[in-house]
mmCIF file of C-alpha atoms and ligand atoms in Angstrom:
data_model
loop_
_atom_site.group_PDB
_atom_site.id
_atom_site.type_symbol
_atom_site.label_atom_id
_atom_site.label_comp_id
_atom_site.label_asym_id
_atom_site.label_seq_id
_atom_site.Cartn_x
_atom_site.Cartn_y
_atom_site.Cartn_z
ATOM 1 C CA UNK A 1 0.979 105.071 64.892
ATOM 2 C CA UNK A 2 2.299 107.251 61.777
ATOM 3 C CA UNK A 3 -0.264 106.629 59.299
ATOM 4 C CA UNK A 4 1.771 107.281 55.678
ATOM 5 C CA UNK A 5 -0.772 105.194 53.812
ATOM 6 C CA UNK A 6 -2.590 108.232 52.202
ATOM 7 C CA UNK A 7 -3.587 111.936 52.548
ATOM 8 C CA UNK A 8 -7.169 110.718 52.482
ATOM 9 C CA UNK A 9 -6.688 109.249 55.996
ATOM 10 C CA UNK A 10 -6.528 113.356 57.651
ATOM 11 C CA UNK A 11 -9.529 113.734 59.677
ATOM 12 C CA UNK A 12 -11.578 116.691 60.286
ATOM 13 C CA UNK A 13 -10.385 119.559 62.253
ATOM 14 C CA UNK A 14 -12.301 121.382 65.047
ATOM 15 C CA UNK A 15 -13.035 124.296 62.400
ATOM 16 C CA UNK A 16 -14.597 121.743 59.556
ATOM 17 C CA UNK A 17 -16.701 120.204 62.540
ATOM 18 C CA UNK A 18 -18.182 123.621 63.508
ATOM 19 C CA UNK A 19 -18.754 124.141 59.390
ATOM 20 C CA UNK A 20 -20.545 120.846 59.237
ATOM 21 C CA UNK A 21 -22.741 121.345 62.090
ATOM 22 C CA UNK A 22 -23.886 124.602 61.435
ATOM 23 C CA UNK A 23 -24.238 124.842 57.801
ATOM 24 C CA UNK A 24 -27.307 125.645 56.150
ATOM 25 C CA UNK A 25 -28.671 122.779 54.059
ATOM 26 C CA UNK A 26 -31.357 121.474 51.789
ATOM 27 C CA UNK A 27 -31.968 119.119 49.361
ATOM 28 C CA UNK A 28 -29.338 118.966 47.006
ATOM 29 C CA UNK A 29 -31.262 116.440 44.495
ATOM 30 C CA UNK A 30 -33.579 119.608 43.836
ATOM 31 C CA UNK A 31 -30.528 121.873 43.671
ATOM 32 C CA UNK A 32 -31.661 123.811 47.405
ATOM 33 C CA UNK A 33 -28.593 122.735 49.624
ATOM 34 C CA UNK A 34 -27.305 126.265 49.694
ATOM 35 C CA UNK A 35 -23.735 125.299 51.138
ATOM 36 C CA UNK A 36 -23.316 122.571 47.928
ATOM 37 C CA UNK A 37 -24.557 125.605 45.645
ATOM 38 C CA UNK A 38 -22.099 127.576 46.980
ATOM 39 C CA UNK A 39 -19.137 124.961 46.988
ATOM 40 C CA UNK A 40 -20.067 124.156 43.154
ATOM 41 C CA UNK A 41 -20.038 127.790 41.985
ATOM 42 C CA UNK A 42 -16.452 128.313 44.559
ATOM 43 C CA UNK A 43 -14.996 124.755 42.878
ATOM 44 C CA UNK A 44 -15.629 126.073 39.067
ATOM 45 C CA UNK A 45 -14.468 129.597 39.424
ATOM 46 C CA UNK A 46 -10.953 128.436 41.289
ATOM 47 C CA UNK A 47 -10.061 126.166 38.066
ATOM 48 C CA UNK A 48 -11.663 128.627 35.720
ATOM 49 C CA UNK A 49 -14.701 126.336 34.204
ATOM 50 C CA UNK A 50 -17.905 127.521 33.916
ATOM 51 C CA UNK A 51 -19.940 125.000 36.826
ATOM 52 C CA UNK A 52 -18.932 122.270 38.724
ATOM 53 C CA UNK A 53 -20.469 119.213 40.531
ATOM 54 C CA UNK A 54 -20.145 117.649 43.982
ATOM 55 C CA UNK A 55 -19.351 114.196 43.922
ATOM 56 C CA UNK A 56 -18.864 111.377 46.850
ATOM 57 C CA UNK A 57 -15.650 110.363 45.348
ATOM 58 C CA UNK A 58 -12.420 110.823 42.928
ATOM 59 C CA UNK A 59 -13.787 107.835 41.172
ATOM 60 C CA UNK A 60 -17.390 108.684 40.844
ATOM 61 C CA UNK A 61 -16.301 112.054 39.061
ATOM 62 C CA UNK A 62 -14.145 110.293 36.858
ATOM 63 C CA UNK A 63 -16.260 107.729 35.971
ATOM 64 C CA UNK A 64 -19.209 110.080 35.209
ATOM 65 C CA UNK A 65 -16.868 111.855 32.866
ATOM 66 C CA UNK A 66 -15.795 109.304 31.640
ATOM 67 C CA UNK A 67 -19.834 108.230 30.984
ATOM 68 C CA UNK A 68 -20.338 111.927 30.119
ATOM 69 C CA UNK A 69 -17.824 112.379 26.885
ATOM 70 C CA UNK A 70 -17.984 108.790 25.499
ATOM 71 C CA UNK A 71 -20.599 106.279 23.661
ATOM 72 C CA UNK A 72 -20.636 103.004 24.752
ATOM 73 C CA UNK A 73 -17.916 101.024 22.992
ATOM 74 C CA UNK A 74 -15.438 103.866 22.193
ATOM 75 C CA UNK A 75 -11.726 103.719 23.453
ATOM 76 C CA UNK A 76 -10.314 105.757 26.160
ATOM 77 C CA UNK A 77 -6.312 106.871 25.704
ATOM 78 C CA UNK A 78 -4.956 106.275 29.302
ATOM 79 C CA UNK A 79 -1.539 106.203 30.742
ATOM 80 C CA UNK A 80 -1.215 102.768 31.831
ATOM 81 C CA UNK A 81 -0.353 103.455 35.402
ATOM 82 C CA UNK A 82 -3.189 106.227 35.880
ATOM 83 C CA UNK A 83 -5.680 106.047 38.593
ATOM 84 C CA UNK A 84 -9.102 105.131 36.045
ATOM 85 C CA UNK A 85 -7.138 102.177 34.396
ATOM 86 C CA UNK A 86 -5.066 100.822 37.985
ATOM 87 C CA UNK A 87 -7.612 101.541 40.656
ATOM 88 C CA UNK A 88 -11.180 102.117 39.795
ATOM 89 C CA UNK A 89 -12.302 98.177 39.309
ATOM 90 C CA UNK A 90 -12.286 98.749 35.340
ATOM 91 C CA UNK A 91 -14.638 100.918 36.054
ATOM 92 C CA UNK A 92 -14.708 102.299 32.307
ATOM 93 C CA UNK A 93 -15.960 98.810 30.726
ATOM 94 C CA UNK A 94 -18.214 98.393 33.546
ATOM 95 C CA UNK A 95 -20.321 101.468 33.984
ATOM 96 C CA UNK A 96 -19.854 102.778 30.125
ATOM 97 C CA UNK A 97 -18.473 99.917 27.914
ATOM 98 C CA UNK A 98 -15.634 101.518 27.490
ATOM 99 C CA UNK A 99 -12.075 100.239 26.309
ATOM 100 C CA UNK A 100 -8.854 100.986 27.372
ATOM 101 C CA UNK A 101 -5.688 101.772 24.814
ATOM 102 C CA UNK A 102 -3.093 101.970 27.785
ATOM 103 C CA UNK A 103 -0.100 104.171 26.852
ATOM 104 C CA UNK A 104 3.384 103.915 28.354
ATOM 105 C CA UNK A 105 3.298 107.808 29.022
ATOM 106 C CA UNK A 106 7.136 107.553 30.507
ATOM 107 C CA UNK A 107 8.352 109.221 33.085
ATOM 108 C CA UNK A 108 5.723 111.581 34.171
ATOM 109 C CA UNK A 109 2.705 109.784 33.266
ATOM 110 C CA UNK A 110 1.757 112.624 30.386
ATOM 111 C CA UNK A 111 1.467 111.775 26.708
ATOM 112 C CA UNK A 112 3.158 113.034 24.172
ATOM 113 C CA UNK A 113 1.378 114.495 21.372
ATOM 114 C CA UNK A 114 2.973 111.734 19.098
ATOM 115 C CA UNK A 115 1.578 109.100 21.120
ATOM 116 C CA UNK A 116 -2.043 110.411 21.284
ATOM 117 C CA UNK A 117 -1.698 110.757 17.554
ATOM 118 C CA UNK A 118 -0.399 107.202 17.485
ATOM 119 C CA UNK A 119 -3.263 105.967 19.730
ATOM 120 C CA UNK A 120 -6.153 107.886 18.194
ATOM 121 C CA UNK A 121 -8.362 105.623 16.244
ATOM 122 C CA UNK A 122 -11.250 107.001 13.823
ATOM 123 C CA UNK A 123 -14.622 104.974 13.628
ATOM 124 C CA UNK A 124 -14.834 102.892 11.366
ATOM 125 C CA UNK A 125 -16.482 99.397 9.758
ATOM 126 C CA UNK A 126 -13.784 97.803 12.937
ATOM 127 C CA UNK A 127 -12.939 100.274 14.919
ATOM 128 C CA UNK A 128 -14.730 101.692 17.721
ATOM 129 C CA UNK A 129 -13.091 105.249 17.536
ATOM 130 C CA UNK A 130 -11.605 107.075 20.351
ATOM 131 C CA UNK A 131 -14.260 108.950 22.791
ATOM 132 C CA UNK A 132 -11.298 110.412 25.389
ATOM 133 C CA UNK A 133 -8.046 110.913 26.237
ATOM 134 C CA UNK A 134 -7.921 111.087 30.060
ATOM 135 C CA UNK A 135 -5.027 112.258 31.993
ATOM 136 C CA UNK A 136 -3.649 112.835 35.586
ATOM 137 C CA UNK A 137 -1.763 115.711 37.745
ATOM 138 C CA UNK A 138 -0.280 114.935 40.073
ATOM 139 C CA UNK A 139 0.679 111.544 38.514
ATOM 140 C CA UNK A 140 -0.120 109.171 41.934
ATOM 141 C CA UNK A 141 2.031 105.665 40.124
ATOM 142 C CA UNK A 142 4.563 107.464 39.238
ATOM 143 C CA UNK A 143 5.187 109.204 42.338
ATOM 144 C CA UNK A 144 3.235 111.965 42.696
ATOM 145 C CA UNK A 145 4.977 113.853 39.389
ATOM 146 C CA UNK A 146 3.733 117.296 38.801
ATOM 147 C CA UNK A 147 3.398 117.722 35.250
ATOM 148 C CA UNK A 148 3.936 120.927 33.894
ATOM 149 C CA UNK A 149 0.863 122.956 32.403
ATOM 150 C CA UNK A 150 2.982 123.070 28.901
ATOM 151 C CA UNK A 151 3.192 118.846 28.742
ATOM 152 C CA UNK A 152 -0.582 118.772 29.261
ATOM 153 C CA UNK A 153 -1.471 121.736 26.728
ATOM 154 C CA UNK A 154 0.404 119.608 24.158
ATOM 155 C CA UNK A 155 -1.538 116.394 24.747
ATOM 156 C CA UNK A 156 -4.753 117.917 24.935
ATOM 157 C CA UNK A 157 -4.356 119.663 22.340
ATOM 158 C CA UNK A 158 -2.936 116.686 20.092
ATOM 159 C CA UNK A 159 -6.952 114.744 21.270
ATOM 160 C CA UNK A 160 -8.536 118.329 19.802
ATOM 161 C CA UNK A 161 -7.345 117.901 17.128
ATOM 162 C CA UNK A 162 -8.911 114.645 16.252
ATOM 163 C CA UNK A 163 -11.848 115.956 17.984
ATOM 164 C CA UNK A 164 -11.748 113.918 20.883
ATOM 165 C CA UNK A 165 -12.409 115.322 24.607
ATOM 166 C CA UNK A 166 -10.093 115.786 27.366
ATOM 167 C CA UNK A 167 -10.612 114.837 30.889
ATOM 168 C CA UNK A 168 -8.274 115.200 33.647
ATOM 169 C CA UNK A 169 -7.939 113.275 37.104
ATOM 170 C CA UNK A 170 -6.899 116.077 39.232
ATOM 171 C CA UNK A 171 -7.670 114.325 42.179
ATOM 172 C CA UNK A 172 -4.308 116.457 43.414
ATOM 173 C CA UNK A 173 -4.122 119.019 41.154
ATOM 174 C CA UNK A 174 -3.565 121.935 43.782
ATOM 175 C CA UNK A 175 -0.495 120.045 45.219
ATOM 176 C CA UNK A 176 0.555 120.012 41.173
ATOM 177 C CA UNK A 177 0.169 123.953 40.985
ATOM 178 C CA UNK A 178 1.232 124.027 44.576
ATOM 179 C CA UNK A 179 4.624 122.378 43.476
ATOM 180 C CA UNK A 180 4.995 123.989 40.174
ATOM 181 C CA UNK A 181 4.085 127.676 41.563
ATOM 182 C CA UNK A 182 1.105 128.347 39.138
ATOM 183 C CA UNK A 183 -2.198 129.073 39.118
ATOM 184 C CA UNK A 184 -4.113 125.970 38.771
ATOM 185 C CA UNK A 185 -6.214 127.353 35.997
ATOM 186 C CA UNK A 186 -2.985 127.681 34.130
ATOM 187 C CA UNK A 187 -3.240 123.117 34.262
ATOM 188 C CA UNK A 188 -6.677 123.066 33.581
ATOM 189 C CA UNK A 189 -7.766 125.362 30.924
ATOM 190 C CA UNK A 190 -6.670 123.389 28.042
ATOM 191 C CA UNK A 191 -8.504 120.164 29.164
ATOM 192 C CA UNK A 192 -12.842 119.678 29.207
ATOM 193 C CA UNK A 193 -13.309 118.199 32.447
ATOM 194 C CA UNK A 194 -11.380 117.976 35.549
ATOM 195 C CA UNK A 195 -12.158 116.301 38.779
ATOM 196 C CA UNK A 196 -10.418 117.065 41.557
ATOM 197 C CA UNK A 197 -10.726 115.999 45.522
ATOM 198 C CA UNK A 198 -11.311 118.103 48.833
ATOM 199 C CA UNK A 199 -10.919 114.424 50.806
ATOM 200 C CA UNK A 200 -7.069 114.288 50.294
ATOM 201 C CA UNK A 201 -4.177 116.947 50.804
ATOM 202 C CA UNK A 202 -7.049 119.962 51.478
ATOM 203 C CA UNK A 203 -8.078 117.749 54.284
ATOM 204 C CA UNK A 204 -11.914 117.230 54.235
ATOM 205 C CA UNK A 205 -14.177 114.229 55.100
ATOM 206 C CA UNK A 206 -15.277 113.367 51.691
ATOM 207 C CA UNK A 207 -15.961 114.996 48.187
ATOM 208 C CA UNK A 208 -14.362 115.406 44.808
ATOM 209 C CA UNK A 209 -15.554 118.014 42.244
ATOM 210 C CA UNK A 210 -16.060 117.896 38.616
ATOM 211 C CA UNK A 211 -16.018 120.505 36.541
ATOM 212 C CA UNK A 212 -16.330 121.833 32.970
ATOM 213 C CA UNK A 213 -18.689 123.676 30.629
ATOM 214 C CA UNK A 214 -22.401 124.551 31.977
ATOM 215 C CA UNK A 215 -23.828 121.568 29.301
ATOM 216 C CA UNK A 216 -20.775 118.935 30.763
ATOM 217 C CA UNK A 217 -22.299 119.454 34.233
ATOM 218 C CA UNK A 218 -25.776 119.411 33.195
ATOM 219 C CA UNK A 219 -25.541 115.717 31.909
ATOM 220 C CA UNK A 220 -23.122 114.993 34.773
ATOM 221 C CA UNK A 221 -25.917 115.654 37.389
ATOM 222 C CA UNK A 222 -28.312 113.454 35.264
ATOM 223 C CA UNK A 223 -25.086 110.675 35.563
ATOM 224 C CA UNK A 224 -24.331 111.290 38.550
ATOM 225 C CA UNK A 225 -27.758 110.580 40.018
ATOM 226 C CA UNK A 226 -27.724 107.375 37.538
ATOM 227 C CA UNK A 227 -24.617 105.761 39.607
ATOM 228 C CA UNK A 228 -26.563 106.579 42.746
ATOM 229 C CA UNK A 229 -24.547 109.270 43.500
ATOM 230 C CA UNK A 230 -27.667 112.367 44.005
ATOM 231 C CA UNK A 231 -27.562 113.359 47.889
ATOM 232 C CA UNK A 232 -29.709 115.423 50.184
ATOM 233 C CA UNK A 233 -28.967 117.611 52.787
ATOM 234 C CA UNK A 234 -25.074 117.219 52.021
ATOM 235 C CA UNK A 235 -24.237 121.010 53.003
ATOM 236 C CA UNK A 236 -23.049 118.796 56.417
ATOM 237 C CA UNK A 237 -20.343 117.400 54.236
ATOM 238 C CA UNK A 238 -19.907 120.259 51.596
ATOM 239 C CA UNK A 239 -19.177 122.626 54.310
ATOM 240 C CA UNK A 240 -16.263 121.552 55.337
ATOM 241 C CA UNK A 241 -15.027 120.958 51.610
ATOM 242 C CA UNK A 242 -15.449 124.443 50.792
ATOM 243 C CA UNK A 243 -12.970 124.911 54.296
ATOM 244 C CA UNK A 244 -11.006 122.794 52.858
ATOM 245 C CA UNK A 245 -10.746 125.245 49.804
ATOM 246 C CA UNK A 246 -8.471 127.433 52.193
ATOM 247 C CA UNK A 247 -6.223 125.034 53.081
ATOM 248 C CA UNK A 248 -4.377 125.278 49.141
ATOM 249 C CA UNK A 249 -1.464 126.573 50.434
ATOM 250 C CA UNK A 250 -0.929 124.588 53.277
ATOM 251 C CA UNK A 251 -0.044 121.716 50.356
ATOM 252 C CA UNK A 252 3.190 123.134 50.386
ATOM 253 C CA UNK A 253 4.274 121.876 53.914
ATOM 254 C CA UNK A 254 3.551 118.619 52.708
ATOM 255 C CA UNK A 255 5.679 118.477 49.558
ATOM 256 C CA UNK A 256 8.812 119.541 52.258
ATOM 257 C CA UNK A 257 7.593 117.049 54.796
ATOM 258 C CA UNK A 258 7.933 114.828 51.835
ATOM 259 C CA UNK A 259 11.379 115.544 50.714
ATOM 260 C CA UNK A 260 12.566 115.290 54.597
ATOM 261 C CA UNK A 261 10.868 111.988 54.737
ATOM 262 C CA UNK A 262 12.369 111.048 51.373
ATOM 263 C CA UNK A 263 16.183 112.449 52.056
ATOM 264 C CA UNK A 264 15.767 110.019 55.196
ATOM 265 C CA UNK A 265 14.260 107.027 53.870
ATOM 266 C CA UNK A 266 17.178 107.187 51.094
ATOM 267 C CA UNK A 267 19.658 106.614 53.433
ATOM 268 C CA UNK A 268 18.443 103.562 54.761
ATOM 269 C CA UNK A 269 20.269 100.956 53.805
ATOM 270 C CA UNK A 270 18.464 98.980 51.188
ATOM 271 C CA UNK A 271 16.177 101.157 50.052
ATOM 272 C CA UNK A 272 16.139 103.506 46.877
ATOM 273 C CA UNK A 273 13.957 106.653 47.423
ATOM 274 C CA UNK A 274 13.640 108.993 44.044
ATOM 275 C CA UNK A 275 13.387 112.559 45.196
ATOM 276 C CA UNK A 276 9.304 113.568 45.477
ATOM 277 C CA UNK A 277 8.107 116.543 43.566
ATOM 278 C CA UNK A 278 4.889 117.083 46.089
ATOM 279 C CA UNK A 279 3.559 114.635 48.968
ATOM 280 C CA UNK A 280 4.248 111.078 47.411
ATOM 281 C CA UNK A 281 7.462 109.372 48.402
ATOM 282 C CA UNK A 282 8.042 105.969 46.560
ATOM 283 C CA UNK A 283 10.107 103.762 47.728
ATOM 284 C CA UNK A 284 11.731 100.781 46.037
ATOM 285 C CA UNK A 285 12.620 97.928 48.949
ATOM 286 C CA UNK A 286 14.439 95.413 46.604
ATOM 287 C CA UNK A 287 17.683 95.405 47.980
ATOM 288 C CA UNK A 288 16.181 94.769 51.553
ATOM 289 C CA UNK A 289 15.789 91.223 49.826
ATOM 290 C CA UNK A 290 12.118 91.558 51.308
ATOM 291 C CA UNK A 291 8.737 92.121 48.956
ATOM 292 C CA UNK A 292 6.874 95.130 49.268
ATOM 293 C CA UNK A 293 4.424 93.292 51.448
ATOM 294 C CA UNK A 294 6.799 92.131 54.076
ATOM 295 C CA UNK A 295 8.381 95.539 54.310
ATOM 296 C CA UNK A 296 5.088 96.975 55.397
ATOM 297 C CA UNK A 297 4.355 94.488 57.811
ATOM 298 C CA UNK A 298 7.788 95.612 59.640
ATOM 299 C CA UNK A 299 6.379 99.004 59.124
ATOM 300 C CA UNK A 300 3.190 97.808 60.939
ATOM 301 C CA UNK A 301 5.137 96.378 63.997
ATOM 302 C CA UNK A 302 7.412 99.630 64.441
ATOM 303 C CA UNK A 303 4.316 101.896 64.226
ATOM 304 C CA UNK A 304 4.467 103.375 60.651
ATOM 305 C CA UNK A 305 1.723 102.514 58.043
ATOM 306 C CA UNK A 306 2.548 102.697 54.259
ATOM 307 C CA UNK A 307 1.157 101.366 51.055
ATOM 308 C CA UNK A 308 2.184 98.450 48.736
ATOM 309 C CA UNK A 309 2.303 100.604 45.150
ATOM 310 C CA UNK A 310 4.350 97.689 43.393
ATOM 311 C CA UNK A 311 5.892 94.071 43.973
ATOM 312 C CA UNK A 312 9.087 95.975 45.769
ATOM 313 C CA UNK A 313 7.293 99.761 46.231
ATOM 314 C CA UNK A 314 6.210 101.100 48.854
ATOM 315 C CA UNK A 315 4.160 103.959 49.078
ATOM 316 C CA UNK A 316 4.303 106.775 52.089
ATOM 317 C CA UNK A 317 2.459 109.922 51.919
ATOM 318 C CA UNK A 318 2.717 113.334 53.627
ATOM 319 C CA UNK A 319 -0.517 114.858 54.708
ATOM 320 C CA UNK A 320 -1.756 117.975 57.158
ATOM 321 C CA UNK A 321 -2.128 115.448 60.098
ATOM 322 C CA UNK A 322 1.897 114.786 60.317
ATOM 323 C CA UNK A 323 4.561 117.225 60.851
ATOM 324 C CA UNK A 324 7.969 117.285 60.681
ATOM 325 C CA UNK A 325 8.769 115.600 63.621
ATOM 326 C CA UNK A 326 6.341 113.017 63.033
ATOM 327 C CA UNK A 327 8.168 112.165 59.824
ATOM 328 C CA UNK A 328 11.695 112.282 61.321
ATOM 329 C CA UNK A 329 10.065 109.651 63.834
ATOM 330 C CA UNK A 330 8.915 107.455 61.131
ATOM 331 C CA UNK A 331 12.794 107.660 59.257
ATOM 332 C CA UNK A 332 13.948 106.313 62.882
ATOM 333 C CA UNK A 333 11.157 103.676 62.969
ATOM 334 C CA UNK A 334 11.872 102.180 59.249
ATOM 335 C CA UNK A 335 15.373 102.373 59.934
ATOM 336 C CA UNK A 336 14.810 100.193 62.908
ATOM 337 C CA UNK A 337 12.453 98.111 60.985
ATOM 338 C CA UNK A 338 14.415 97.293 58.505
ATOM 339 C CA UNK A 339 17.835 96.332 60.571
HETATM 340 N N1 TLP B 401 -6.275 107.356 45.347
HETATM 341 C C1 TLP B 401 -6.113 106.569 46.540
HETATM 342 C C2 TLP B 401 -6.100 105.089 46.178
HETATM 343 O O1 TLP B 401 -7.193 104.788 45.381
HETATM 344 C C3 TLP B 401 -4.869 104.657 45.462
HETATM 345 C C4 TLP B 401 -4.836 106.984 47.225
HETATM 346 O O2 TLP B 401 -4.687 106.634 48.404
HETATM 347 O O3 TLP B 401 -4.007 107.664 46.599
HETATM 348 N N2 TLP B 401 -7.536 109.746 41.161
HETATM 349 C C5 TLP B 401 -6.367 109.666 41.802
HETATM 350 C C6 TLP B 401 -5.130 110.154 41.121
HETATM 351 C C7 TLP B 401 -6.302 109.127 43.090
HETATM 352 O O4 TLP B 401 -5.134 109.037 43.698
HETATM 353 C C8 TLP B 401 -7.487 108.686 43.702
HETATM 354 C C9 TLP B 401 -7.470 108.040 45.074
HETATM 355 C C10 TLP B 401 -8.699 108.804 43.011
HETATM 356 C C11 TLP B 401 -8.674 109.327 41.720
HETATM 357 C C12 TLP B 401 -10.008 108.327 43.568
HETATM 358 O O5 TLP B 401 -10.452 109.090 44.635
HETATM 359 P P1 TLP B 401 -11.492 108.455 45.684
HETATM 360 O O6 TLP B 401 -10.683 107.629 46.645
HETATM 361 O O7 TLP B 401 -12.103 109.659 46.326
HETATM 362 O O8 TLP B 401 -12.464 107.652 44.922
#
């Protein structure tokens, strides 16, 4: 099987086993698991904020900043097809009363500073006023888009200017830097917060960061431990995360295992494959005359997993467990599938 589904499904290598098992741990609810101490202090230097916080998950870190910047009943400014509005349960009304004003941030999933000027509203006698603008690099919906550091500058800097916070889902932000050839500070200084994962591309077991100013992370620990999220002798996890700090530029075999995958999905007849700009190949299966659904099933039968991302899109996603052959394999297989 070829799983394309996700580059969460990589499993631990040999190395990140050894980590786990012999890393020194205590307990991290007390702040005395050395290895987590040492991933949060790694984590906040690499995207230049001044601490950072180990999380379970992409969505816990989001939805503690999220908790963290707001008061109950503000609005959040969100691309409508971003992560914390498509895929975390409407998570932002349930764990901080939050509303959504969704934005059609077309193509790349970034604002413009026009439209968070547009969808900034002040507190008033009927307005709840807005708490956060929240954006995402690399854009997942839209394919995995790496938005330049300039694009997201401008927006954040258009929700400073009202005074509202910026948070950023950089659940994939290294593959963003990766793709774009800068530092990843260079995406992240302008915003407040950013999360980003060490359980996708960089290929650990589990863990997100969040990171921002010494205060942000002092009330995120107190959040964090509120949505059940404070853990004990995690070093066995964190270990490998901070291994998975090394594996940055490895990203970049995965954005070219994506374009080979992509070049050869395009030329199978019926489906339309944009070209990726890091390890997220959509494709659109409409002219197959089957629903995204059905193609994957094919998929399933011919020994290639991928994800339904849209009534006739299919996601497939590059990660450090396939290579290149593997993904010229899976081109033959959905060819086959799809004759
Ligand atoms: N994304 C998953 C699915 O939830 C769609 C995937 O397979 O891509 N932000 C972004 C941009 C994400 O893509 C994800 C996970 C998260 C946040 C949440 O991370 P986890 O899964 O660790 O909660």
């Amino acid at each position: 099987m070829i799983d394309l589904r996700s580059d969460t499904v990589t499993k631990p290598d040999e190395e990140m086993r050894e980590v786990a098992r012999d890393a020194a741990v205590g307990d991290d609810v007390y702040g005395e698991d050395p290895t987590v101490n040492e991933l949060e202090a790694r984590a906040a230097d690499l995207v230049g904020k001044e601490a950072a916080l180990y999380v379970p998950t992409g969505t816990m870190g989001n939805q503690v900043a999220a908790r963290v910047h707001t008061e109950h009943g503000q609005e959040v400014l969100a691309d409508r097809q971003s992560h914390v509005v498509k895929y975390e349960l409407g998570g932002l009304a349930q764990h901080s009363g939050l509303q959504v004003r969704m934005l059609d941030a077309d193509p790349n999933g970034v604002p413009t500073p026009e439209q968070v000027a547009d969808g900034y509203v002040a507190e008033d006698v009927h307005r709840p006023g807005t708490g956060l603008l929240c954006l995402e690099n690399t854009h997942n919906a839209r394919g995995g888009r790496a938005i330049p550091s300039g694009e997201i500058a401008a927006a954040a800097e258009a929700a400073h200017d009202h005074g509202v916070p910026v948070h950023l889902d950089g659940a994939r932000v290294f593959n963003a830097a990766v793709a774009l050839d800068v530092p990843v500070t260079d995406i992240t200084e302008p915003v407040d917060s950013v999360m980003f994962c060490l359980s996708k591309g960089l290929g650990a077991p589990v863990g997100s960061m969040l990171a921002g100013s010494e205060e942000f992370v002092e009330r995120a620990r107190r959040t964090r431990k509120l949505f059940g999220g404070g853990m004990r002798q995690v070093g066995v996890i964190a270990g490998p995360g901070l291994r998975a700090l090394e594996n940055v530029d490895d990203l970049a075999t995965d954005h070219e295992n994506a374009r080979v995958l992509a070049d050869g999905l395009d030329s199978v007849a019926g489906l339309s494959v944009a070209e990726p700009e890091t390890n997220i190949v959509l494709a659109d299966v409409a002219e197959t005359g089957l629903d995204a659904a059905a193609v994957i099933d094919r998929l399933r039968d011919h020994e290639v997993l991928a994800t339904q991302f849209g009534p006739t899109t299919v996601r497939f996603c590059t990660h450090r467990d396939v290579d290149r052959e593997d993904v010229e394999t899976a081109v033959d297989r959905v060819a086959t599938a799809l004759e």
